[in-house]
Structures are given as structure tokens and as C-alpha cells.
mmCIF file of C-alpha atoms and ligand atoms in Angstrom:
data_model
loop_
_atom_site.group_PDB
_atom_site.id
_atom_site.type_symbol
_atom_site.label_atom_id
_atom_site.label_comp_id
_atom_site.label_asym_id
_atom_site.label_seq_id
_atom_site.Cartn_x
_atom_site.Cartn_y
_atom_site.Cartn_z
ATOM 1 C CA MET M 1 15.936 2.930 3.746
ATOM 2 C CA HIS M 2 16.600 -0.156 1.426
ATOM 3 C CA LEU M 3 16.667 -3.873 1.765
ATOM 4 C CA THR M 4 20.010 -5.414 1.924
ATOM 5 C CA SER M 5 18.830 -9.045 1.972
ATOM 6 C CA LEU M 6 15.642 -10.888 1.444
ATOM 7 C CA ALA M 7 15.078 -14.534 2.172
ATOM 8 C CA LEU M 8 11.967 -16.381 1.314
ATOM 9 C CA SER M 9 10.959 -19.792 2.570
ATOM 10 C CA HIS M 10 7.858 -21.781 1.267
ATOM 11 C CA PHE M 11 6.392 -18.369 0.219
ATOM 12 C CA ARG M 12 3.882 -18.872 -2.738
ATOM 13 C CA SER M 13 6.032 -20.132 -5.688
ATOM 14 C CA HIS M 14 9.248 -19.605 -3.926
ATOM 15 C CA LYS M 15 10.514 -22.493 -1.983
ATOM 16 C CA ALA M 16 13.849 -21.108 -0.862
ATOM 17 C CA VAL M 17 15.207 -17.940 -2.135
ATOM 18 C CA ARG M 18 17.935 -15.672 -0.690
ATOM 19 C CA LEU M 19 18.900 -12.367 -2.269
ATOM 20 C CA THR M 20 21.728 -9.873 -1.390
ATOM 21 C CA LEU M 21 21.023 -6.455 -2.526
ATOM 22 C CA ASP M 22 23.102 -3.363 -2.755
ATOM 23 C CA GLY M 23 20.385 -0.542 -2.568
ATOM 24 C CA ARG M 24 20.168 0.372 -6.116
ATOM 25 C CA PRO M 25 16.886 -0.207 -8.147
ATOM 26 C CA VAL M 26 16.110 -3.977 -8.765
ATOM 27 C CA ALA M 27 14.861 -4.872 -12.165
ATOM 28 C CA ILE M 28 13.110 -8.313 -12.132
ATOM 29 C CA HIS M 29 12.368 -10.012 -15.412
ATOM 30 C CA GLY M 30 10.898 -13.492 -16.247
ATOM 31 C CA PRO M 31 8.012 -15.149 -18.083
ATOM 32 C CA ASN M 32 4.248 -14.862 -16.889
ATOM 33 C CA GLY M 33 3.795 -16.984 -13.853
ATOM 34 C CA SER M 34 7.546 -17.221 -12.873
ATOM 35 C CA GLY M 35 7.113 -15.544 -9.572
ATOM 36 C CA LYS M 36 7.839 -11.857 -10.100
ATOM 37 C CA THR M 37 4.771 -10.489 -8.324
ATOM 38 C CA ASN M 38 5.111 -13.022 -5.505
ATOM 39 C CA LEU M 39 8.449 -11.514 -4.859
ATOM 40 C CA LEU M 40 7.127 -8.033 -4.769
ATOM 41 C CA GLU M 41 4.317 -9.209 -2.618
ATOM 42 C CA ALA M 42 6.810 -10.597 -0.165
ATOM 43 C CA VAL M 43 8.491 -7.257 0.127
ATOM 44 C CA SER M 44 5.057 -5.417 0.486
ATOM 45 C CA LEU M 45 4.552 -7.383 3.639
ATOM 46 C CA LEU M 46 7.358 -5.606 5.315
ATOM 47 C CA SER M 47 4.823 -2.702 5.633
ATOM 48 C CA PRO M 48 1.646 -2.834 7.724
ATOM 49 C CA GLY M 49 -1.421 -4.420 6.119
ATOM 50 C CA ARG M 50 -1.976 -7.386 4.046
ATOM 51 C CA GLY M 51 0.444 -6.561 1.266
ATOM 52 C CA LEU M 52 -0.180 -5.706 -2.360
ATOM 53 C CA ARG M 53 -2.636 -8.557 -3.023
ATOM 54 C CA ARG M 54 -4.408 -8.214 0.334
ATOM 55 C CA ALA M 55 -4.016 -11.883 0.732
ATOM 56 C CA ALA M 56 -4.784 -13.906 3.805
ATOM 57 C CA ALA M 57 -1.889 -15.475 5.541
ATOM 58 C CA ASP M 58 -2.774 -18.932 4.607
ATOM 59 C CA ASP M 59 -2.922 -18.128 0.892
ATOM 60 C CA LEU M 60 0.758 -17.184 1.080
ATOM 61 C CA ALA M 61 2.003 -20.658 2.097
ATOM 62 C CA ARG M 62 3.507 -22.586 -0.765
ATOM 63 C CA ARG M 63 1.284 -25.321 -2.171
ATOM 64 C CA PRO M 64 0.687 -28.199 -2.090
ATOM 65 C CA GLU M 65 2.804 -28.544 1.123
ATOM 66 C CA THR M 66 1.220 -25.573 3.024
ATOM 67 C CA LEU M 67 3.792 -25.848 5.634
ATOM 68 C CA GLY M 68 3.863 -22.285 6.730
ATOM 69 C CA TRP M 69 5.989 -19.647 5.345
ATOM 70 C CA ARG M 70 8.751 -17.145 6.239
ATOM 71 C CA VAL M 71 10.055 -13.871 5.027
ATOM 72 C CA VAL M 72 13.221 -12.377 6.517
ATOM 73 C CA ALA M 73 14.786 -9.090 5.330
ATOM 74 C CA ASP M 74 17.668 -6.912 6.537
ATOM 75 C CA LEU M 75 17.004 -3.017 6.052
ATOM 76 C CA ALA M 76 19.702 -0.498 6.188
ATOM 77 C CA GLY M 77 19.776 3.224 5.749
ATOM 78 C CA ALA M 78 19.732 6.608 7.508
ATOM 79 C CA GLY M 79 22.204 5.313 10.032
ATOM 80 C CA ALA M 80 19.990 2.367 11.232
ATOM 81 C CA ALA M 81 19.857 -1.162 10.454
ATOM 82 C CA HIS M 82 16.963 -3.666 11.193
ATOM 83 C CA GLU M 83 16.039 -7.277 10.717
ATOM 84 C CA ILE M 84 12.357 -7.977 10.106
ATOM 85 C CA GLU M 85 10.981 -11.447 10.206
ATOM 86 C CA LEU M 86 7.434 -12.369 9.165
ATOM 87 C CA ARG M 87 6.059 -15.958 9.275
ATOM 88 C CA ALA M 88 2.834 -17.761 9.644
ATOM 89 C CA GLU M 89 2.114 -21.280 10.526
ATOM 90 C CA PRO M 90 -0.749 -23.059 8.842
ATOM 91 C CA GLY M 91 -4.134 -21.702 10.131
ATOM 92 C CA ALA M 92 -2.396 -18.975 12.147
ATOM 93 C CA SER M 93 -2.202 -15.232 11.398
ATOM 94 C CA ARG M 94 1.031 -13.731 10.573
ATOM 95 C CA ALA M 95 3.791 -12.962 13.311
ATOM 96 C CA VAL M 96 6.075 -10.054 13.142
ATOM 97 C CA ARG M 97 9.452 -9.925 14.707
ATOM 98 C CA ILE M 98 11.774 -6.862 14.437
ATOM 99 C CA ASP M 99 15.321 -7.216 15.489
ATOM 100 C CA GLY M 100 14.484 -10.538 17.131
ATOM 101 C CA LYS M 101 11.505 -9.245 19.244
ATOM 102 C CA ALA M 102 7.836 -9.872 18.736
ATOM 103 C CA ALA M 103 6.314 -6.676 17.362
ATOM 104 C CA ALA M 104 2.841 -5.515 16.367
ATOM 105 C CA GLN M 105 2.106 -5.125 12.555
ATOM 106 C CA VAL M 106 1.749 -1.395 12.876
ATOM 107 C CA ALA M 107 5.340 -1.105 14.114
ATOM 108 C CA LEU M 108 6.532 -1.909 10.585
ATOM 109 C CA GLY M 109 5.253 1.529 9.366
ATOM 110 C CA ARG M 110 7.994 3.061 11.561
ATOM 111 C CA LEU M 111 10.845 1.185 9.608
ATOM 112 C CA VAL M 112 10.291 1.750 6.042
ATOM 113 C CA PRO M 113 7.803 3.730 3.960
ATOM 114 C CA MET M 114 6.568 1.641 1.067
ATOM 115 C CA LEU M 115 4.504 2.545 -1.953
ATOM 116 C CA TRP M 116 3.404 0.377 -4.907
ATOM 117 C CA LEU M 117 1.775 0.325 -8.194
ATOM 118 C CA VAL M 118 0.234 -2.878 -9.501
ATOM 119 C CA PRO M 119 -1.793 -3.726 -12.650
ATOM 120 C CA ALA M 120 -5.039 -3.864 -10.535
ATOM 121 C CA MET M 121 -4.637 -0.193 -9.860
ATOM 122 C CA ASP M 122 -5.081 0.649 -13.599
ATOM 123 C CA ARG M 123 -8.636 1.083 -12.850
ATOM 124 C CA LEU M 124 -8.103 2.985 -9.546
ATOM 125 C CA TRP M 125 -9.615 6.236 -10.748
ATOM 126 C CA ILE M 126 -12.794 4.611 -12.325
ATOM 127 C CA GLU M 127 -13.729 2.025 -9.766
ATOM 128 C CA GLY M 128 -15.014 2.497 -6.344
ATOM 129 C CA ALA M 129 -13.803 4.749 -3.655
ATOM 130 C CA GLU M 130 -12.109 1.921 -1.480
ATOM 131 C CA GLY M 131 -9.147 1.528 -3.707
ATOM 132 C CA ARG M 132 -8.454 5.166 -3.598
ATOM 133 C CA ARG M 133 -8.802 5.348 0.051
ATOM 134 C CA ARG M 134 -6.355 2.582 0.259
ATOM 135 C CA PHE M 135 -3.869 4.436 -1.940
ATOM 136 C CA LEU M 136 -4.502 7.558 0.031
ATOM 137 C CA ASP M 137 -3.808 5.675 3.339
ATOM 138 C CA ARG M 138 -0.695 4.193 2.051
ATOM 139 C CA MET M 139 0.496 7.525 0.973
ATOM 140 C CA THR M 140 -0.425 8.977 4.437
ATOM 141 C CA LEU M 141 1.359 6.081 6.188
ATOM 142 C CA SER M 142 4.572 7.010 4.495
ATOM 143 C CA PHE M 143 4.473 10.327 6.048
ATOM 144 C CA VAL M 144 2.678 9.642 9.275
ATOM 145 C CA PRO M 145 3.756 6.284 10.722
ATOM 146 C CA ASP M 146 1.036 6.397 13.529
ATOM 147 C CA HIS M 147 -1.827 6.512 10.645
ATOM 148 C CA GLY M 148 -1.894 2.732 10.822
ATOM 149 C CA ALA M 149 -2.540 2.734 14.599
ATOM 150 C CA ALA M 150 -5.155 5.494 14.220
ATOM 151 C CA THR M 151 -6.966 3.656 11.483
ATOM 152 C CA LEU M 152 -7.072 0.534 13.732
ATOM 153 C CA ALA M 153 -8.451 2.372 16.651
ATOM 154 C CA TYR M 154 -11.154 4.021 14.405
ATOM 155 C CA GLU M 155 -12.178 0.755 12.842
ATOM 156 C CA ARG M 156 -12.252 -1.102 16.125
ATOM 157 C CA ALA M 157 -14.690 1.569 17.704
ATOM 158 C CA MET M 158 -16.749 1.735 14.547
ATOM 159 C CA ARG M 159 -17.336 -2.054 14.569
ATOM 160 C CA GLU M 160 -18.720 -1.738 17.991
ATOM 161 C CA ARG M 161 -20.959 1.159 17.121
ATOM 162 C CA ASN M 162 -22.063 -0.769 14.101
ATOM 163 C CA ARG M 163 -23.101 -3.633 16.219
ATOM 164 C CA LEU M 164 -25.154 -1.273 18.443
ATOM 165 C CA LEU M 165 -26.833 0.093 15.305
ATOM 166 C CA ARG M 166 -27.616 -3.460 13.993
ATOM 167 C CA ASP M 167 -28.982 -4.357 17.335
ATOM 168 C CA GLU M 168 -31.245 -1.230 17.228
ATOM 169 C CA VAL M 169 -29.820 0.285 20.565
ATOM 170 C CA ARG M 170 -31.271 3.749 20.832
ATOM 171 C CA ASP M 171 -29.947 4.854 24.240
ATOM 172 C CA PRO M 172 -27.404 7.561 23.544
ATOM 173 C CA ALA M 173 -25.287 6.506 26.621
ATOM 174 C CA TRP M 174 -24.205 3.557 24.693
ATOM 175 C CA TYR M 175 -23.068 5.557 21.898
ATOM 176 C CA ARG M 176 -21.076 8.378 23.596
ATOM 177 C CA ALA M 177 -17.748 6.722 24.506
ATOM 178 C CA LEU M 178 -17.388 4.862 21.227
ATOM 179 C CA GLU M 179 -18.168 8.070 19.346
ATOM 180 C CA ARG M 180 -15.542 9.827 21.205
ATOM 181 C CA GLN M 181 -13.153 7.115 20.423
ATOM 182 C CA MET M 182 -14.060 7.407 16.622
ATOM 183 C CA ALA M 183 -13.836 11.126 16.654
ATOM 184 C CA GLU M 184 -10.251 11.171 18.106
ATOM 185 C CA ALA M 185 -9.032 8.567 15.990
ATOM 186 C CA GLY M 186 -10.970 9.991 12.966
ATOM 187 C CA ALA M 187 -9.490 13.464 13.557
ATOM 188 C CA ALA M 188 -6.032 11.837 13.450
ATOM 189 C CA ILE M 189 -6.840 10.102 10.241
ATOM 190 C CA ASP M 190 -8.212 13.265 8.629
ATOM 191 C CA ALA M 191 -5.099 15.343 9.652
ATOM 192 C CA GLY M 192 -2.622 12.624 8.468
ATOM 193 C CA ARG M 193 -4.525 12.512 4.988
ATOM 194 C CA ALA M 194 -4.451 16.132 4.710
ATOM 195 C CA GLU M 195 -0.738 16.274 5.507
ATOM 196 C CA ALA M 196 -0.024 13.640 3.009
ATOM 197 C CA VAL M 197 -1.955 15.349 0.170
ATOM 198 C CA ALA M 198 -0.257 18.751 1.021
ATOM 199 C CA ARG M 199 3.246 17.279 0.932
ATOM 200 C CA VAL M 200 2.674 15.302 -2.360
ATOM 201 C CA ALA M 201 1.156 18.437 -3.766
ATOM 202 C CA ALA M 202 4.131 20.417 -2.965
ATOM 203 C CA ALA M 203 6.543 17.983 -4.329
ATOM 204 C CA GLN M 204 4.548 17.624 -7.659
ATOM 205 C CA ASP M 205 5.651 21.091 -8.582
ATOM 206 C CA ALA M 206 9.090 20.017 -9.225
ATOM 207 C CA GLY M 207 7.940 16.994 -11.432
ATOM 208 C CA GLY M 208 9.104 16.706 -14.820
ATOM 209 C CA ALA M 209 6.874 16.625 -18.131
ATOM 210 C CA ALA M 210 6.833 12.900 -18.697
ATOM 211 C CA PHE M 211 4.511 12.506 -15.570
ATOM 212 C CA PRO M 212 1.875 15.056 -15.394
ATOM 213 C CA ALA M 213 1.243 16.899 -12.122
ATOM 214 C CA ALA M 214 -2.141 15.702 -10.481
ATOM 215 C CA ASP M 215 -4.150 17.803 -8.183
ATOM 216 C CA LEU M 216 -5.598 15.875 -5.300
ATOM 217 C CA GLU M 217 -8.573 16.609 -3.028
ATOM 218 C CA ILE M 218 -10.086 14.600 -0.145
ATOM 219 C CA VAL M 219 -13.800 14.344 -0.664
ATOM 220 C CA ALA M 220 -15.851 13.744 2.436
ATOM 221 C CA GLY M 221 -18.135 10.722 2.170
ATOM 222 C CA GLY M 222 -21.623 10.777 3.674
ATOM 223 C CA GLY M 223 -21.952 14.481 3.484
ATOM 224 C CA SER M 224 -19.584 17.375 4.276
ATOM 225 C CA ARG M 225 -18.361 17.543 7.859
ATOM 226 C CA GLY M 226 -15.639 19.395 9.785
ATOM 227 C CA SER M 227 -12.554 17.430 10.544
ATOM 228 C CA GLY M 228 -11.787 18.199 14.225
ATOM 229 C CA PRO M 229 -12.632 15.615 16.943
ATOM 230 C CA ALA M 230 -15.620 17.894 18.129
ATOM 231 C CA ASP M 231 -16.938 18.265 14.570
ATOM 232 C CA LEU M 232 -16.685 14.436 13.957
ATOM 233 C CA ALA M 233 -18.340 13.840 17.326
ATOM 234 C CA VAL M 234 -21.197 16.075 16.449
ATOM 235 C CA ALA M 235 -21.616 14.519 12.920
ATOM 236 C CA LEU M 236 -21.706 11.122 14.458
ATOM 237 C CA ALA M 237 -24.260 12.022 17.107
ATOM 238 C CA GLU M 238 -26.475 13.787 14.585
ATOM 239 C CA GLY M 239 -26.216 10.933 12.104
ATOM 240 C CA ARG M 240 -27.348 8.246 14.524
ATOM 241 C CA GLY M 241 -31.000 8.260 13.255
ATOM 242 C CA ARG M 242 -29.776 7.824 9.707
ATOM 243 C CA ASP M 243 -27.269 5.189 10.814
ATOM 244 C CA LEU M 244 -29.923 3.294 12.740
ATOM 245 C CA ALA M 245 -31.963 2.976 9.533
ATOM 246 C CA ALA M 246 -29.050 1.845 7.607
ATOM 247 C CA GLY M 247 -27.548 -0.500 10.217
ATOM 248 C CA ARG M 248 -23.968 0.987 9.844
ATOM 249 C CA THR M 249 -21.995 4.247 10.158
ATOM 250 C CA LEU M 250 -22.515 6.362 7.061
ATOM 251 C CA THR M 251 -20.265 9.422 7.908
ATOM 252 C CA GLY M 252 -16.627 9.568 8.674
ATOM 253 C CA PRO M 253 -13.176 9.123 7.272
ATOM 254 C CA HIS M 254 -13.990 5.434 6.291
ATOM 255 C CA ARG M 255 -16.379 6.991 3.634
ATOM 256 C CA ASP M 256 -14.062 9.538 2.309
ATOM 257 C CA ASP M 257 -12.616 9.599 -1.185
ATOM 258 C CA LEU M 258 -9.719 10.853 -2.996
ATOM 259 C CA ALA M 259 -10.301 12.853 -6.267
ATOM 260 C CA ALA M 260 -7.385 13.639 -8.686
ATOM 261 C CA ALA M 261 -7.271 15.827 -11.762
ATOM 262 C CA TYR M 262 -4.714 16.170 -14.462
ATOM 263 C CA ARG M 263 -3.539 19.744 -13.672
ATOM 264 C CA ALA M 264 -2.402 20.895 -17.005
ATOM 265 C CA LYS M 265 -5.696 19.831 -18.601
ATOM 266 C CA GLY M 266 -7.881 20.485 -15.753
ATOM 267 C CA MET M 267 -9.423 17.119 -16.428
ATOM 268 C CA ALA M 268 -10.802 14.617 -13.716
ATOM 269 C CA ALA M 269 -8.534 11.496 -13.630
ATOM 270 C CA ALA M 270 -11.567 9.283 -14.324
ATOM 271 C CA GLN M 271 -11.971 11.140 -17.709
ATOM 272 C CA CYS M 272 -8.311 10.846 -18.665
ATOM 273 C CA SER M 273 -7.141 8.139 -21.111
ATOM 274 C CA THR M 274 -5.754 4.857 -19.537
ATOM 275 C CA GLY M 275 -2.272 5.859 -20.265
ATOM 276 C CA GLU M 276 -2.823 9.281 -18.723
ATOM 277 C CA GLN M 277 -4.250 7.643 -15.573
ATOM 278 C CA LYS M 278 -1.296 5.490 -15.185
ATOM 279 C CA ALA M 279 1.115 8.395 -15.773
ATOM 280 C CA LEU M 280 -0.813 10.260 -12.957
ATOM 281 C CA LEU M 281 -0.292 7.497 -10.505
ATOM 282 C CA ILE M 282 3.297 7.245 -11.357
ATOM 283 C CA SER M 283 3.619 10.968 -10.962
ATOM 284 C CA LEU M 284 2.026 10.796 -7.508
ATOM 285 C CA ILE M 285 4.267 7.997 -6.405
ATOM 286 C CA LEU M 286 7.385 9.798 -7.582
ATOM 287 C CA ALA M 287 6.133 13.064 -5.896
ATOM 288 C CA ASN M 288 5.551 11.060 -2.706
ATOM 289 C CA ALA M 289 9.026 9.606 -2.890
ATOM 290 C CA ARG M 290 10.562 13.024 -3.483
ATOM 291 C CA ALA M 291 8.552 14.495 -0.497
ATOM 292 C CA LEU M 292 10.117 11.763 1.652
ATOM 293 C CA GLY M 293 13.676 12.569 0.412
ATOM 294 C CA GLY M 294 13.987 9.356 -1.410
ATOM 295 C CA ALA M 295 13.363 7.145 1.661
ATOM 296 C CA PRO M 296 10.724 4.832 0.516
ATOM 297 C CA ILE M 297 10.880 1.487 -1.227
ATOM 298 C CA LEU M 298 8.854 1.424 -4.306
ATOM 299 C CA LEU M 299 7.178 -1.567 -5.835
ATOM 300 C CA LEU M 300 6.357 -1.085 -9.570
ATOM 301 C CA ASP M 301 4.782 -4.201 -10.922
ATOM 302 C CA GLU M 302 4.519 -4.410 -14.742
ATOM 303 C CA VAL M 303 4.707 -0.639 -14.969
ATOM 304 C CA SER M 304 7.593 -0.399 -17.542
ATOM 305 C CA ALA M 305 5.850 -2.455 -20.362
ATOM 306 C CA HIS M 306 3.034 0.098 -20.560
ATOM 307 C CA LEU M 307 5.192 3.079 -20.909
ATOM 308 C CA ASP M 308 6.465 4.462 -24.297
ATOM 309 C CA PRO M 309 10.258 4.573 -24.466
ATOM 310 C CA ASP M 310 10.637 8.164 -23.604
ATOM 311 C CA ARG M 311 8.344 7.784 -20.387
ATOM 312 C CA ARG M 312 10.283 4.661 -19.568
ATOM 313 C CA THR M 313 13.491 6.618 -19.545
ATOM 314 C CA ALA M 314 11.970 9.298 -17.706
ATOM 315 C CA LEU M 315 10.958 7.010 -14.850
ATOM 316 C CA TYR M 316 14.352 5.253 -14.673
ATOM 317 C CA ASP M 317 16.040 8.625 -14.559
ATOM 318 C CA ALA M 318 13.593 9.820 -11.789
ATOM 319 C CA ILE M 319 14.151 6.565 -9.903
ATOM 320 C CA CYS M 320 17.922 6.891 -10.051
ATOM 321 C CA GLY M 321 17.774 10.634 -9.363
ATOM 322 C CA LEU M 322 15.883 9.965 -6.060
ATOM 323 C CA GLY M 323 18.259 7.194 -5.109
ATOM 324 C CA VAL M 324 15.159 4.910 -4.172
ATOM 325 C CA GLN M 325 15.318 1.369 -3.979
ATOM 326 C CA ALA M 326 12.536 0.509 -6.660
ATOM 327 C CA PHE M 327 11.590 -3.023 -7.529
ATOM 328 C CA LEU M 328 10.431 -3.269 -11.048
ATOM 329 C CA THR M 329 9.094 -6.138 -12.925
ATOM 330 C CA GLY M 330 8.751 -6.999 -16.499
ATOM 331 C CA THR M 331 8.395 -10.039 -18.753
ATOM 332 C CA GLU M 332 11.527 -9.109 -20.727
ATOM 333 C CA ALA M 333 15.092 -8.000 -19.977
ATOM 334 C CA ALA M 334 15.102 -5.608 -22.932
ATOM 335 C CA LEU M 335 12.481 -3.376 -21.002
ATOM 336 C CA PHE M 336 15.201 -2.582 -18.430
ATOM 337 C CA ALA M 337 18.025 -1.757 -20.908
ATOM 338 C CA GLY M 338 17.807 1.769 -19.815
ATOM 339 C CA LEU M 339 18.788 0.812 -16.382
ATOM 340 C CA GLU M 340 21.851 -1.023 -17.463
ATOM 341 C CA GLY M 341 24.724 -0.411 -15.002
ATOM 342 C CA ARG M 342 22.369 1.623 -12.615
ATOM 343 C CA ALA M 343 20.246 -1.248 -11.184
ATOM 344 C CA GLU M 344 20.557 -4.816 -10.105
ATOM 345 C CA MET M 345 19.105 -7.128 -12.717
ATOM 346 C CA LEU M 346 17.459 -10.466 -11.525
ATOM 347 C CA ALA M 347 16.068 -13.224 -13.939
ATOM 348 C CA VAL M 348 13.210 -15.194 -12.429
ATOM 349 C CA SER M 349 12.184 -18.505 -13.932
ATOM 350 C CA GLU M 350 9.930 -21.421 -13.132
ATOM 351 C CA GLY M 351 11.717 -24.680 -12.309
ATOM 352 C CA PRO M 352 10.678 -28.114 -11.182
ATOM 353 C CA ASP M 353 10.950 -27.024 -7.583
ATOM 354 C CA GLY M 354 9.225 -23.647 -7.786
ATOM 355 C CA SER M 355 10.676 -20.237 -8.815
ATOM 356 C CA SER M 356 14.294 -19.708 -9.059
ATOM 357 C CA ILE M 357 16.151 -16.418 -9.276
ATOM 358 C CA GLY M 358 19.422 -15.659 -10.713
ATOM 359 C CA ALA M 359 21.431 -12.767 -11.924
ATOM 360 C CA GLY M 360 19.825 -11.263 -15.074
HETATM 361 N N1 ADP D 401 0.360 -20.319 -2.483
HETATM 362 C C1 ADP D 401 1.137 -20.761 -3.678
HETATM 363 N N2 ADP D 401 1.836 -21.850 -3.594
HETATM 364 C C2 ADP D 401 2.581 -22.147 -4.832
HETATM 365 N N3 ADP D 401 2.461 -21.425 -5.986
HETATM 366 C C3 ADP D 401 1.736 -20.330 -5.897
HETATM 367 C C4 ADP D 401 0.978 -19.902 -4.712
HETATM 368 N N4 ADP D 401 0.261 -18.815 -5.039
HETATM 369 C C5 ADP D 401 0.663 -18.615 -6.513
HETATM 370 N N5 ADP D 401 1.389 -19.500 -6.990
HETATM 371 C C6 ADP D 401 1.988 -19.606 -8.312
HETATM 372 O O1 ADP D 401 2.712 -18.452 -8.466
HETATM 373 C C7 ADP D 401 2.563 -18.193 -9.882
HETATM 374 C C8 ADP D 401 2.284 -16.702 -10.061
HETATM 375 O O2 ADP D 401 3.395 -15.988 -9.842
HETATM 376 P P1 ADP D 401 3.457 -14.339 -10.115
HETATM 377 O O3 ADP D 401 4.585 -14.001 -9.132
HETATM 378 O O4 ADP D 401 2.144 -13.809 -9.988
HETATM 379 O O5 ADP D 401 3.897 -14.495 -11.561
HETATM 380 P P2 ADP D 401 4.559 -13.381 -12.548
HETATM 381 O O6 ADP D 401 5.943 -13.607 -12.552
HETATM 382 O O7 ADP D 401 3.787 -13.392 -13.724
HETATM 383 O O8 ADP D 401 4.311 -12.135 -11.701
HETATM 384 C C9 ADP D 401 1.632 -19.036 -10.466
HETATM 385 O O9 ADP D 401 2.124 -19.972 -11.280
HETATM 386 C C10 ADP D 401 0.834 -19.386 -9.258
HETATM 387 O O10 ADP D 401 0.338 -20.761 -9.533
HETATM 388 MG MG1 MG D 402 3.037 -10.553 -12.101
#
């Protein structure tokens, strides 16, 4: 799938932008603060969740007007075409329309898989588990579109269970139905994540030398547990005493972590150099795209600038070889010289009336 058009209205620095795209990679260059990441962020919202900055709907409205914003995109590919419209009025949450009909946010996951790499992820392997879980879940969502719905169902039940724990409710009868819901949704989450890791692992073997293969492993948080619905229900029931003391649920897929190792060196990602850590992430994203047969849209924010020329060429060749629509950003056009003739080039600049975009 790829975007054939993208229109932004009062979205962050973009007052009114309309792009027509042909499905090739899109290389976006422009000075710092010109609105490149804002553009990628708008694209990231075409997938379930809060986008690549995890921003609240109100923060996306262009200041100082804060009139509300709108993103409209046309998608095409695999014999299908869809129009997606996202908008939020001031103070309201975002509304999704697919082909003119109101839709739930999770429905976006069925239209186009989307994967991204942003500078904040440079510390993914050394910071807390939350970022890695999010990375794993985005990967999973790309293979299992229902993963978003399972996650929502799990979190909804867990919030209620946590409320009981905080209120020091001890009667097991109150917990059983919620734990059953958590166990069912949790087992679906576990299965989806396991499938994603297996499929990315299988696609890694075909990876080139520039981006080293990474071995992935899901690490159970809050102690080891089985991953079927029955196992999870037992773990939750057995953990009630501990959870009551903590005032929250301490075991389950919401506590799991993703471990990665640089395969050729047998080195944990956290112990790798900054450049190697980045290469591992790129390698995982490329393997993921390969496993999906080139279907996803990739958002690679400021990735090119941090690669040496050989790796940059390898990245561009991989993207073009996969035939994916990758949106790449960088401060200079020269970074994208290796994509000349193979990508659409866009120049972003900051004007008196917000960001403006022209052919680069
Ligand atoms: N809600 C908003 N309204 C107007 N401008 C915004 C809003 N949010 C961010 N900006 C502006 O967008 C610019 C940053 O854009 P960004 O896309 O991150 O730049 P870059 O091209 O460096 O990636 C900053 O100048 C920032 O002030
Ligand atoms: Mg940026």
C-alpha cells in the first residue's frame, strides 16, 4: 500500500499542504524546524495510536489559531483504494473516517501497516521496557491487524482490575470475570507478538551485511508464565496477593520486554555501539517490511544523516528493492543523492505562513 495523496490543514506548522505521490520513496529535506517531522507525524496518524510523537489531539492543532486540524490521505495498492480522513476539533479527540464513513481508530490497522524510526528511538535498547514494548507492538500490528483491538480489550479490563486492587477488594468473585477477559486478550497479544518475532526472524536471514541480523526474544515481565489463556488466568489469580500490595497488576503482557542481540557478535543490543544499535533497528524494520512483502509504509526520520555513505546506499537499495513507500527526512538534499531518479524529492521550508513544500 502507498499514499497517492496527502492533504494537511492546520496541522502543526502546516497551514495548508497538498501532496500528490506516485508510490516511490519520498525524500524530504529542509532546515531544522521547517516541518519535516510534522509531515511524517501526520502520516503516522494513519495508523492506530497517537502517532510517532504520541501527541494529544490538541497539540496537533496549528498555533496560534488552534482551530482544529485535518489530515486526508488517499491510499492505493493491492487492488484496493481507500480515503482516510482524520480530524479533531478543539478540545475533542480525533475522529476517523474511512471512505466517508466514521470508523474506529483500530480499523486503521487493517488498511496499511506502518513502521517508523525516529531519533528518540536511538536510546530504545538502553532505556525502559516501555519503548521496546511499543516497538514490538507496532511490529506485531503490522502482521496482526487485530492486535490493536486485543491490546485495548486487555488494557480496559486491567484498568478495572487495578481499580479493585487499589480499593483493596479481596473477594475473588470480583476478579474472575475481569481476569478471564485479561487472560483471553492477553493470550491473543502473546500469540501476535510471538508471530511477529518469528516472522521478522525468518526474514532477517536474507538481510544484507550493512544491517546486521538481530536475534529477538520476548522476555516475560513480572516472572515467567505460560502464555495460553488458562496459564495467564492462573498467573493473575495467583498474583492477586502481590498485586493487592502493589496496588496494580504486576504480571502479564503489559510488563513484557523485547530483548535483541547482534547475532554475528552474540552481543546484547544494549551493549552495542550507538551506530550498531541504530543499524540493528534499521535491520529489524527492513526485515519486517520484507516479511510483509513490501506492503508497509516506512517513516525514517533523520536516519540517513547518521549512516556512513556505504550504509546509506545499502539502505536506499534495500528500500527500492522492496518497493516500499518510505518517507525519509534529512536537513540536506545531498543526503539523498543516492536516491536520485528513484524517489520523489520534496523541499520543506519555513515561510511567513507556516511550512511550505515544493519539489526538491
Ligand atoms: N501546534 C503547532 N502549531 C504550529 N507550529 C508548530 C506546532 N507544533 C510544532 N510546531 C512548529 O513546528 C516546527 C518543528 O517542526 P518539525 O517538523 O519538528 O521540524 P523538522 O523539519 O526539524 O523536523 C517548530 O518550529 C515548531 O514550533
Ligand atoms: Mg525533525
